[in-house]
Every structure is written in structure tokens, then in C-alpha cells.
Amino acid sequence: MDNRQAIGSWLSGPRAAAEEMGVDFGYRGERLGLPKDGPGSVAPLGRRFGAIFIDWGLCALIAYQLIARGNMQAANNWALLVFFVLGVLTVGTVGFTPGKRLLGLRVVAEEGGRLGIVRVTVRTVLLCLAIPALIWDRDGRGLHDRLARAVQVRI
């Protein structure tokens, strides 16, 4: 291996270097038994971020208009509580939030079907903490989904 290959693998990251050496990681969701693409496949990261931004905007609007009555500082505090309630109620009953539904996503249990209320609550608490949602596994699932044994899929 010459220096250019070593620098290229360092810049590309360990996954690219391992794939260059012949390691097959498969596609996202393969270990979970999900299809590679189409309905039921692991939701793409961009759609998941878009859904959370839609949901947060909706919660901030509700908190600003209905709870805080125009007080921006109070609205920011209340928006997190509204986000928590929205997540538990909607994911716990229908499997998606308004943002997820608009972007064609659903939260399901690893073994299929809906999540129970305890798992939805754990997932939502961890999502509100933000840090667990920013740590992903090789299937693209956040730590909040892994701990709740959930996966976000396309509808």
C-alpha cells in the first residue's frame, strides 16, 4: 500500500477502508430482516430529520400560541413538553407523528407491529434528550430506537 491509499482510507473513514478490503456490511436493515428499499425498508436519514423538524415546528407553534400566549421564552420550555406528549400519544396509537406521516414514515417494533406504551415512552424520553438520537448504529437507527427496540420504516 502506498501513502496515497493510506491517506485516502483515513479520509474516507474506517467503513470505506474495510469495504475496500472486501468486507461486506450489507444494506441498512438487512440484519433486521427488512427489505433493501421500498415500503418497510429503513427510513432514510433526510426524511427522519425532516419529520422531526416538522414535528418540532408544530409543537413550538402550539406552545407559543396556546400555552405561552406569545411569550417566546416560556414557549421554548413548553414546546419540549408538547413534543413529548405528541410523540407518546401519536407513536403509541398510530405509529407515527404528523411529521412522519407527511414524509411517509412509521415507527414499528423490531419484531414487527406497534410499540407498547412503555417502549414508546422510553423512546420519546431519549429523543427529547437529543444526544441518544444523534448516536447511530450501522443500520442507521438512533440509540433511542435501539434501546426501545424500534425501527423507523417507510410506509
Coordinates of C-alpha atoms in Angstrom, one line a residue:
M1 CA 0.0 0.0 0.0
D2 CA 1.4 3.4 -0.9
N3 CA 0.9 6.6 1.1
R4 CA -1.9 7.8 -1.2
Q5 CA -4.1 4.7 -0.4
A6 CA -3.4 5.1 3.3
I7 CA -4.4 8.8 3.2
G8 CA -7.5 8.0 1.2
S9 CA -8.7 5.4 3.6
W10 CA -8.0 7.7 6.5
L11 CA -10.1 10.5 4.9
S12 CA -12.8 8.1 3.8
G13 CA -13.2 6.6 7.2
P14 CA -12.9 3.0 8.6
R15 CA -16.0 1.7 6.7
A16 CA -14.7 2.7 3.3
A17 CA -11.3 1.1 4.1
A18 CA -12.9 -2.1 5.3
E19 CA -15.1 -2.2 2.2
E20 CA -12.1 -1.7 0.0
M21 CA -10.5 -4.8 1.7
G22 CA -13.6 -6.9 0.9
V23 CA -15.8 -6.6 4.0
D24 CA -19.5 -6.7 3.1
F25 CA -21.6 -4.7 5.5
G26 CA -24.8 -5.3 3.6
Y27 CA -27.6 -2.7 3.3
R28 CA -29.3 -0.8 6.1
G29 CA -31.9 -3.0 7.8
E30 CA -30.6 -6.3 6.4
R31 CA -29.7 -7.6 9.9
L32 CA -33.3 -6.7 11.0
G33 CA -34.8 -8.7 8.1
L34 CA -36.1 -5.6 6.3
P35 CA -36.2 -5.0 2.6
K36 CA -33.5 -3.0 0.9
D37 CA -35.8 -0.3 -0.4
G38 CA -39.5 0.5 -0.8
P39 CA -42.2 0.1 1.8
G40 CA -40.9 -1.5 5.0
S41 CA -37.3 -0.5 4.5
V42 CA -35.3 1.5 6.9
A43 CA -36.2 5.2 6.7
P44 CA -33.6 7.5 5.1
L45 CA -31.9 9.9 7.4
G46 CA -33.0 13.0 5.5
R47 CA -36.7 12.1 5.8
R48 CA -36.2 11.4 9.5
F49 CA -34.6 14.8 10.1
G50 CA -37.3 16.5 8.1
A51 CA -40.0 14.8 10.1
I52 CA -38.5 15.9 13.4
F53 CA -38.2 19.5 12.2
I54 CA -41.9 19.4 11.1
D55 CA -42.9 18.0 14.5
W56 CA -40.8 20.5 16.4
G57 CA -42.2 23.4 14.5
L58 CA -45.7 22.2 15.1
C59 CA -45.0 21.8 18.8
A60 CA -43.3 25.2 19.0
L61 CA -46.3 26.8 17.3
I62 CA -48.8 25.1 19.7
A63 CA -46.7 26.1 22.7
Y64 CA -46.3 29.7 21.5
Q65 CA -49.9 30.3 20.6
L66 CA -51.9 28.2 23.0
I67 CA -49.8 27.8 26.2
A68 CA -47.3 30.7 26.4
R69 CA -49.6 33.2 24.8
G70 CA -46.8 34.9 22.9
N71 CA -44.0 34.7 25.5
M72 CA -41.1 33.3 23.4
Q73 CA -39.0 32.2 26.4
A74 CA -41.9 30.3 28.0
A75 CA -42.8 28.8 24.6
N76 CA -39.4 27.2 24.2
N77 CA -39.8 25.5 27.5
W78 CA -43.3 24.3 26.9
A79 CA -42.5 23.1 23.3
L80 CA -40.4 20.2 24.7
L81 CA -43.3 19.1 26.9
V82 CA -45.7 19.3 23.9
F83 CA -43.2 17.4 21.8
F84 CA -43.1 14.6 24.4
V85 CA -46.9 14.4 24.7
L86 CA -47.3 14.5 20.9
G87 CA -44.7 11.7 20.5
V88 CA -46.1 9.4 23.1
L89 CA -49.7 9.8 22.0
T90 CA -49.3 9.6 18.3
V91 CA -46.5 7.0 18.0
G92 CA -48.2 5.0 20.8
T93 CA -51.5 4.9 19.0
V94 CA -51.0 5.1 15.2
G95 CA -47.2 4.6 14.9
F96 CA -46.3 8.0 13.5
T97 CA -46.2 11.7 14.3
P98 CA -47.7 14.3 12.0
G99 CA -44.2 15.0 10.5
K100 CA -43.5 11.3 10.0
R101 CA -46.9 10.8 8.3
L102 CA -46.3 13.7 5.9
L103 CA -42.9 12.2 4.9
G104 CA -44.2 8.6 4.7
L105 CA -42.5 7.1 7.8
R106 CA -43.7 4.9 10.6
V107 CA -42.2 3.6 13.9
V108 CA -42.5 -0.1 14.4
A109 CA -41.1 -2.7 16.8
E110 CA -38.1 -4.7 15.6
E111 CA -40.2 -7.8 15.5
G112 CA -43.0 -6.0 13.6
G113 CA -46.2 -4.4 14.8
R114 CA -46.7 -1.4 17.1
L115 CA -44.6 -0.5 20.1
G116 CA -46.1 -0.8 23.5
I117 CA -46.7 2.3 25.7
V118 CA -43.6 1.7 27.8
R119 CA -41.3 1.3 24.8
V120 CA -42.8 4.4 23.2
T121 CA -42.3 6.4 26.4
V122 CA -38.7 5.3 26.7
R123 CA -38.1 6.2 23.1
T124 CA -39.6 9.6 23.4
V125 CA -37.8 10.5 26.6
L126 CA -34.5 9.6 24.9
L127 CA -35.5 11.5 21.8
C128 CA -36.2 14.6 24.0
L129 CA -32.7 14.3 25.5
A130 CA -31.4 14.6 21.8
I131 CA -27.9 13.0 22.4
P132 CA -29.2 9.4 22.1
A133 CA -30.8 10.3 18.8
L134 CA -27.5 11.5 17.4
I135 CA -25.7 8.2 18.0
W136 CA -26.4 5.7 15.2
D137 CA -25.7 2.1 14.5
R138 CA -24.8 0.7 11.1
D139 CA -28.5 0.2 10.3
G140 CA -28.9 4.0 10.7
R141 CA -31.0 3.6 13.9
G142 CA -30.5 6.1 16.7
L143 CA -29.7 4.9 20.2
H144 CA -33.2 5.9 21.3
D145 CA -34.6 3.4 18.7
R146 CA -32.2 0.7 19.7
L147 CA -33.0 0.9 23.4
A148 CA -36.7 0.9 22.6
R149 CA -36.2 -2.0 20.1
A150 CA -37.8 0.1 17.4
V151 CA -37.1 1.0 13.8
Q152 CA -38.3 3.8 11.6
V153 CA -39.5 2.4 8.2
R154 CA -41.0 3.8 5.0
I155 CA -44.8 3.4 4.6

